[in-house]
């Protein structure tokens, strides 16, 4: 089994690693923005594919990876893990439909509620204790799913027709278009930015460069909030105007994480 995932602020990475550790010791995971990911998918027969849901849709980088490697999926078994802050309807279904179109056998889907990665919009903000609680529940759900699969019963979150309708009517119809193109409005406050380059180093799209000691963005943002959550000056914003909280999985997860390895 091989894990292929996208993760902006670490939630999805954590979930796929825990799932795979439970399924099979020594299973490898690859971030899909790395050069090894497509080769790993090519060699694997069973893939666990994981991503965060954005507006009940696939992040642009995730859709591009699946479509850009369309020839790789025929005959593969794919189990889908989808993380979210609150609701997606058919988060796993979005990738499942694409994988099926390209000839894969989708074996199941798992939806996991995790901390919200959008730190510059006030709604959905939770306390650290509440976020830890969410992670604990997600861990328990992952462990139950692993135990079920070992008994031959695959969870099917997000794959049915009702989930499809809920995803479509609940959000995708109105907001799903936001993930069809790359986002151009990510910005750094020039007064706060000190040109440290941390944001450029973590961006999965190589969308950031440092020019004249300041961060500049090149119009190819997949809205992952990785730069936002790591900027030491809290200078970056995307959807909102103010940094409320910089969520990163490792801020909550260190003690929980040690249980997985
Ligand atoms: C642009 C954007 C859109 C999002 N849309 C949704 C959504 O529609 N429903 C939801 O429950 N969570 C939504 N989220 C929250 C993330 O799916 C959630 O926090 C996820 O666990 C982040 O995973 P990561 O840390 O692996 O990036 C959104 C996050 C972003 C950045
Ligand atoms: S991480 Fe923040 S301070 Fe550092 S270059 Fe990027 S925007 Fe500027
Ligand atoms: S610019 Fe920031 S939010 Fe956009 S893709 Fe790069 S790291 Fe993610």
CSV table of C-alpha atoms and ligand atoms in Angstrom, one decimal:
chain,number,residue,atom,x,y,z
A,1,UNK,CA,0.0,0.0,0.0
A,2,UNK,CA,1.3,3.5,-0.9
A,3,UNK,CA,0.0,6.8,0.4
A,4,UNK,CA,-0.2,9.8,-1.9
A,5,UNK,CA,-1.5,13.0,-0.3
A,6,UNK,CA,-1.8,16.7,-0.4
A,7,UNK,CA,-1.7,18.7,2.8
A,8,UNK,CA,-1.5,22.4,3.4
A,9,UNK,CA,-1.3,22.7,7.2
A,10,UNK,CA,-0.5,19.1,8.1
A,11,UNK,CA,-3.9,17.6,8.9
A,12,UNK,CA,-4.2,15.3,5.9
A,13,UNK,CA,-0.6,14.2,6.1
A,14,UNK,CA,-1.1,13.2,9.7
A,15,UNK,CA,-4.4,11.3,8.9
A,16,UNK,CA,-2.9,9.3,6.0
A,17,UNK,CA,0.1,8.4,8.0
A,18,UNK,CA,-1.9,7.2,10.9
A,19,UNK,CA,-4.2,5.2,8.6
A,20,UNK,CA,-1.3,3.5,6.8
A,21,UNK,CA,0.6,2.8,10.0
A,22,UNK,CA,-2.5,0.9,11.1
A,23,UNK,CA,-2.9,-0.9,7.9
A,24,UNK,CA,0.6,-2.1,7.1
A,25,UNK,CA,4.0,-1.4,8.8
A,26,UNK,CA,6.5,0.2,6.5
A,27,UNK,CA,4.0,1.6,4.0
A,28,UNK,CA,5.4,4.7,2.4
A,29,UNK,CA,3.6,8.1,1.8
A,30,UNK,CA,4.5,10.7,-0.8
A,31,UNK,CA,3.3,14.3,-1.0
A,32,UNK,CA,1.9,14.8,-4.4
A,33,UNK,CA,3.9,17.9,-5.1
A,34,UNK,CA,7.1,16.0,-4.9
A,35,UNK,CA,8.8,14.5,-8.0
A,36,UNK,CA,8.6,11.0,-6.6
A,37,UNK,CA,4.8,11.0,-6.2
A,38,UNK,CA,3.8,10.0,-9.7
A,39,UNK,CA,6.5,7.3,-9.9
A,40,UNK,CA,5.3,5.9,-6.6
A,41,UNK,CA,1.7,5.9,-7.8
A,42,UNK,CA,2.8,4.1,-11.0
A,43,UNK,CA,4.5,1.3,-9.1
A,44,UNK,CA,1.7,0.8,-6.5
A,45,UNK,CA,-1.2,-1.5,-6.9
A,46,UNK,CA,-3.1,-0.3,-3.8
A,47,UNK,CA,-3.1,3.5,-3.2
A,48,UNK,CA,-4.4,5.5,-0.3
A,49,UNK,CA,-5.1,8.9,-1.7
A,50,UNK,CA,-5.7,11.8,0.7
A,51,UNK,CA,-6.5,15.5,0.5
A,52,UNK,CA,-8.3,18.4,2.3
A,53,UNK,CA,-11.7,19.4,0.8
A,54,UNK,CA,-11.9,23.0,-0.4
A,55,UNK,CA,-15.5,24.3,-0.9
A,56,UNK,CA,-16.7,20.7,-1.2
A,57,UNK,CA,-14.3,20.3,-4.1
A,58,UNK,CA,-10.8,19.1,-4.9
A,59,UNK,CA,-8.0,21.6,-4.3
A,60,UNK,CA,-6.7,22.7,-7.8
A,61,UNK,CA,-3.3,21.1,-7.2
A,62,UNK,CA,-5.0,17.8,-6.4
A,63,UNK,CA,-7.3,17.8,-9.5
A,64,UNK,CA,-4.3,18.7,-11.7
A,65,UNK,CA,-2.3,15.8,-10.3
A,66,UNK,CA,-5.1,13.2,-10.9
A,67,UNK,CA,-5.9,14.6,-14.4
A,68,UNK,CA,-2.3,15.2,-15.3
A,69,UNK,CA,-1.5,11.5,-14.5
A,70,UNK,CA,-4.7,10.1,-16.0
A,71,UNK,CA,-2.9,7.2,-17.5
A,72,UNK,CA,-1.6,5.9,-14.2
A,73,UNK,CA,-4.9,4.9,-12.5
A,74,UNK,CA,-6.3,2.1,-14.7
A,75,UNK,CA,-6.6,-1.1,-12.7
A,76,UNK,CA,-5.4,0.4,-9.4
A,77,UNK,CA,-7.3,0.0,-6.1
A,78,UNK,CA,-7.7,3.4,-4.5
A,79,UNK,CA,-9.0,4.2,-1.0
A,80,UNK,CA,-9.7,7.9,-0.5
A,81,UNK,CA,-9.3,9.9,2.7
A,82,UNK,CA,-10.7,13.4,2.8
A,83,UNK,CA,-10.2,15.9,5.7
A,84,UNK,CA,-12.4,18.9,6.4
A,85,UNK,CA,-13.3,21.4,9.0
A,86,UNK,CA,-17.0,20.8,9.1
A,87,UNK,CA,-18.8,19.6,6.1
A,88,UNK,CA,-18.1,18.4,2.6
A,89,UNK,CA,-21.0,16.2,1.5
A,90,UNK,CA,-19.1,14.2,-1.0
A,91,UNK,CA,-15.5,15.2,-0.4
A,92,UNK,CA,-14.2,11.7,-1.2
A,93,UNK,CA,-16.6,11.4,-4.0
A,94,UNK,CA,-15.0,14.3,-5.9
A,95,UNK,CA,-11.8,12.3,-6.5
A,96,UNK,CA,-13.6,9.0,-6.7
A,97,UNK,CA,-15.5,10.1,-9.8
A,98,UNK,CA,-12.3,11.1,-11.5
A,99,UNK,CA,-10.4,7.9,-10.5
A,100,UNK,CA,-13.3,5.8,-11.8
A,101,UNK,CA,-13.3,7.8,-15.1
A,102,UNK,CA,-9.6,6.9,-15.5
A,103,UNK,CA,-10.2,3.2,-14.8
A,104,UNK,CA,-9.4,2.8,-11.1
A,105,UNK,CA,-11.4,0.7,-8.6
A,106,UNK,CA,-12.4,2.9,-5.7
A,107,UNK,CA,-12.5,0.6,-2.6
A,108,UNK,CA,-13.8,3.1,-0.1
A,109,UNK,CA,-13.8,6.6,1.4
A,110,UNK,CA,-13.1,8.1,4.8
A,111,UNK,CA,-14.1,11.6,5.9
A,112,UNK,CA,-12.3,13.2,8.9
A,113,UNK,CA,-13.1,16.4,10.7
A,114,UNK,CA,-9.9,18.3,11.6
A,115,UNK,CA,-9.0,21.8,12.6
A,116,UNK,CA,-9.9,24.5,10.1
A,117,UNK,CA,-6.9,25.7,8.0
A,118,UNK,CA,-8.5,29.0,7.0
A,119,UNK,CA,-7.0,31.3,9.6
A,120,UNK,CA,-7.9,34.7,8.2
A,121,UNK,CA,-11.7,34.2,8.4
A,122,UNK,CA,-13.3,34.3,11.8
A,123,UNK,CA,-16.0,31.7,11.3
A,124,UNK,CA,-15.3,28.1,12.4
A,125,UNK,CA,-12.4,29.2,14.6
A,126,UNK,CA,-12.0,26.8,17.5
A,127,UNK,CA,-9.9,26.9,20.7
A,128,UNK,CA,-6.7,24.8,20.9
A,129,UNK,CA,-8.5,22.4,23.3
A,130,UNK,CA,-11.4,22.0,20.8
A,131,UNK,CA,-9.0,21.3,18.0
A,132,UNK,CA,-7.2,18.6,20.1
A,133,UNK,CA,-10.6,17.1,20.7
A,134,UNK,CA,-11.3,17.0,17.0
A,135,UNK,CA,-8.0,15.3,16.3
A,136,UNK,CA,-8.6,12.7,19.0
A,137,UNK,CA,-12.0,11.9,17.5
A,138,UNK,CA,-10.4,11.7,14.0
A,139,UNK,CA,-7.8,9.3,15.3
A,140,UNK,CA,-10.5,7.1,16.8
A,141,UNK,CA,-12.4,7.1,13.5
A,142,UNK,CA,-9.2,6.2,11.6
A,143,UNK,CA,-8.5,3.3,13.9
A,144,UNK,CA,-12.1,2.0,13.6
A,145,UNK,CA,-11.9,2.3,9.8
A,146,UNK,CA,-8.6,0.3,9.8
A,147,UNK,CA,-10.1,-2.4,12.0
A,148,UNK,CA,-13.2,-2.6,9.8
A,149,UNK,CA,-11.1,-2.9,6.6
A,150,UNK,CA,-9.0,-5.7,8.2
A,151,UNK,CA,-12.4,-7.5,8.6
A,152,UNK,CA,-13.2,-6.8,5.0
A,153,UNK,CA,-15.6,-3.9,5.5
A,154,UNK,CA,-14.6,-0.7,3.7
A,155,UNK,CA,-16.1,2.6,4.9
A,156,UNK,CA,-17.8,4.5,2.1
A,157,UNK,CA,-18.0,8.1,3.4
A,158,UNK,CA,-18.8,10.6,0.6
A,159,UNK,CA,-19.3,8.0,-2.1
A,160,UNK,CA,-23.1,7.6,-2.2
A,161,UNK,CA,-25.7,9.5,-4.2
A,162,UNK,CA,-27.0,11.4,-1.1
A,163,UNK,CA,-23.5,12.6,-0.3
A,164,UNK,CA,-23.2,13.7,-3.9
A,165,UNK,CA,-26.4,15.8,-3.7
A,166,UNK,CA,-25.4,17.2,-0.3
A,167,UNK,CA,-22.0,18.3,-1.7
A,168,UNK,CA,-23.5,19.8,-4.8
A,169,UNK,CA,-26.3,21.7,-3.2
A,170,UNK,CA,-24.6,22.4,0.1
A,171,UNK,CA,-21.6,24.2,-1.4
A,172,UNK,CA,-20.2,23.2,-4.7
A,173,UNK,CA,-22.8,24.8,-6.9
A,174,UNK,CA,-22.1,28.2,-5.3
A,175,UNK,CA,-18.5,28.1,-4.4
A,176,UNK,CA,-16.9,25.1,-6.1
A,177,UNK,CA,-15.8,27.4,-9.0
A,178,UNK,CA,-13.2,29.0,-6.7
A,179,UNK,CA,-11.0,25.9,-7.0
A,180,UNK,CA,-11.2,25.6,-10.8
A,181,UNK,CA,-8.5,28.2,-11.3
A,182,UNK,CA,-5.4,29.1,-9.3
A,183,UNK,CA,-6.0,31.9,-6.8
A,184,UNK,CA,-4.4,35.3,-7.4
A,185,UNK,CA,-5.2,37.3,-4.3
A,186,UNK,CA,-2.8,35.8,-1.8
A,187,UNK,CA,-0.6,38.7,-0.5
A,188,UNK,CA,2.0,39.7,2.1
A,189,UNK,CA,1.9,43.0,4.0
A,190,UNK,CA,5.0,44.8,2.8
A,191,UNK,CA,5.3,46.6,6.2
A,192,UNK,CA,5.4,43.3,8.1
A,193,UNK,CA,7.4,41.1,5.7
A,194,UNK,CA,11.1,40.8,6.5
A,195,UNK,CA,12.1,38.8,3.4
A,196,UNK,CA,13.0,35.6,5.4
A,197,UNK,CA,11.9,33.3,2.5
A,198,UNK,CA,10.2,30.8,4.8
A,199,UNK,CA,7.0,31.1,2.7
A,200,UNK,CA,8.8,30.6,-0.6
A,201,UNK,CA,10.5,27.4,0.9
A,202,UNK,CA,7.2,25.8,1.8
A,203,UNK,CA,4.9,26.7,-1.1
A,204,UNK,CA,4.0,23.5,-3.1
A,205,UNK,CA,3.4,25.6,-6.2
A,206,UNK,CA,6.7,27.5,-6.2
A,207,UNK,CA,4.4,30.5,-6.3
A,208,UNK,CA,6.5,32.8,-4.1
A,209,UNK,CA,9.8,34.5,-4.7
A,210,UNK,CA,11.7,37.1,-2.6
A,211,UNK,CA,12.2,40.3,-4.6
A,212,UNK,CA,14.0,43.3,-3.0
A,213,UNK,CA,13.7,41.7,0.4
A,214,UNK,CA,9.9,41.2,0.2
A,215,UNK,CA,7.7,38.2,-0.7
A,216,UNK,CA,6.0,38.3,-4.1
A,217,UNK,CA,3.3,36.0,-5.4
A,218,UNK,CA,3.1,34.8,-9.0
A,219,UNK,CA,-0.6,34.0,-9.4
A,220,UNK,CA,-0.5,30.3,-9.0
A,221,UNK,CA,-1.8,29.7,-5.5
A,222,UNK,CA,-3.7,26.5,-4.6
A,223,UNK,CA,-5.0,28.1,-1.4
A,224,UNK,CA,-3.3,25.7,0.9
A,225,UNK,CA,-2.5,28.2,3.7
A,226,UNK,CA,0.9,26.7,4.2
A,227,UNK,CA,2.8,30.0,3.7
A,228,UNK,CA,0.1,31.8,5.8
A,229,UNK,CA,0.5,29.4,8.7
A,230,UNK,CA,4.2,29.5,8.8
A,231,UNK,CA,5.0,33.2,8.3
A,232,UNK,CA,6.8,34.4,11.5
A,233,UNK,CA,5.6,37.9,10.9
A,234,UNK,CA,2.0,36.9,10.3
A,235,UNK,CA,2.2,39.0,7.1
A,236,UNK,CA,0.3,36.8,4.7
A,237,UNK,CA,-3.5,36.8,4.0
A,238,UNK,CA,-5.6,35.0,1.4
A,239,UNK,CA,-9.4,35.0,1.8
A,240,UNK,CA,-9.6,37.4,4.7
A,241,UNK,CA,-7.8,40.6,5.8
A,242,UNK,CA,-6.5,39.7,9.2
A,243,UNK,CA,-4.5,36.8,10.7
A,244,UNK,CA,-6.7,35.3,13.5
A,245,UNK,CA,-4.8,32.0,13.9
A,246,UNK,CA,-2.0,30.2,12.2
A,247,UNK,CA,-3.1,26.6,12.4
A,248,UNK,CA,-0.5,23.9,11.8
A,249,UNK,CA,-1.1,20.3,12.8
A,250,UNK,CA,2.1,20.0,14.8
A,251,UNK,CA,0.9,22.7,17.2
A,252,UNK,CA,-1.7,20.4,18.5
A,253,UNK,CA,-0.5,17.0,17.5
A,254,UNK,CA,2.9,16.3,18.9
A,255,UNK,CA,1.8,14.1,21.8
A,256,UNK,CA,-0.9,12.4,19.8
A,257,UNK,CA,1.5,12.0,16.8
A,258,UNK,CA,4.0,10.0,18.8
A,259,UNK,CA,1.5,7.2,19.1
A,260,UNK,CA,1.5,6.5,15.4
A,261,UNK,CA,5.2,5.7,14.9
B,1,LIG,C1,-9.7,27.2,0.6
B,1,LIG,C2,-10.3,26.3,1.6
B,1,LIG,C3,-11.5,25.8,1.5
B,1,LIG,C4,-12.1,25.0,2.5
B,1,LIG,N1,-13.3,24.5,2.3
B,1,LIG,C5,-13.8,23.7,3.2
B,1,LIG,C6,-15.2,23.1,3.1
B,1,LIG,O1,-15.8,23.4,2.1
B,1,LIG,N2,-15.7,22.3,4.1
B,1,LIG,C7,-14.9,22.0,5.2
B,1,LIG,O2,-15.4,21.3,6.0
B,1,LIG,N3,-13.7,22.5,5.3
B,1,LIG,C8,-13.1,23.3,4.4
B,1,LIG,N4,-11.8,23.7,4.5
B,1,LIG,C9,-11.0,23.3,5.7
B,1,LIG,C10,-10.0,22.2,5.3
B,1,LIG,O3,-10.6,21.2,4.5
B,1,LIG,C11,-9.5,21.5,6.6
B,1,LIG,O4,-9.1,22.4,7.5
B,1,LIG,C12,-8.4,20.4,6.2
B,1,LIG,O5,-8.3,19.5,7.3
B,1,LIG,C13,-7.1,21.1,6.0
B,1,LIG,O6,-6.2,20.0,5.7
B,1,LIG,P1,-4.6,20.2,5.6
B,1,LIG,O7,-4.1,20.6,6.9
B,1,LIG,O8,-4.1,18.9,5.2
B,1,LIG,O9,-4.4,21.2,4.5
B,1,LIG,C14,-11.3,24.6,3.6
B,1,LIG,C15,-9.9,25.0,3.7
B,1,LIG,C16,-9.4,25.9,2.7
B,1,LIG,C17,-8.0,26.3,2.8
B,2,LIG,S1,7.5,34.1,5.6
B,2,LIG,FE1,6.5,36.1,6.0
B,2,LIG,S2,8.2,37.5,6.6
B,2,LIG,FE2,9.1,35.7,5.6
B,2,LIG,S3,9.3,36.3,3.4
B,2,LIG,FE3,7.4,35.2,3.6
B,2,LIG,S4,5.9,36.9,4.0
B,2,LIG,FE4,7.9,37.7,4.4
B,3,LIG,S1,1.1,30.9,-2.1
B,3,LIG,FE1,0.8,30.1,0.0
B,3,LIG,S2,-1.3,29.4,0.1
B,3,LIG,FE2,-0.8,29.6,-2.1
B,3,LIG,S3,-0.1,27.6,-2.7
B,3,LIG,FE3,1.7,28.7,-2.1
B,3,LIG,S4,2.0,28.2,0.1
B,3,LIG,FE4,-0.1,27.6,-0.5
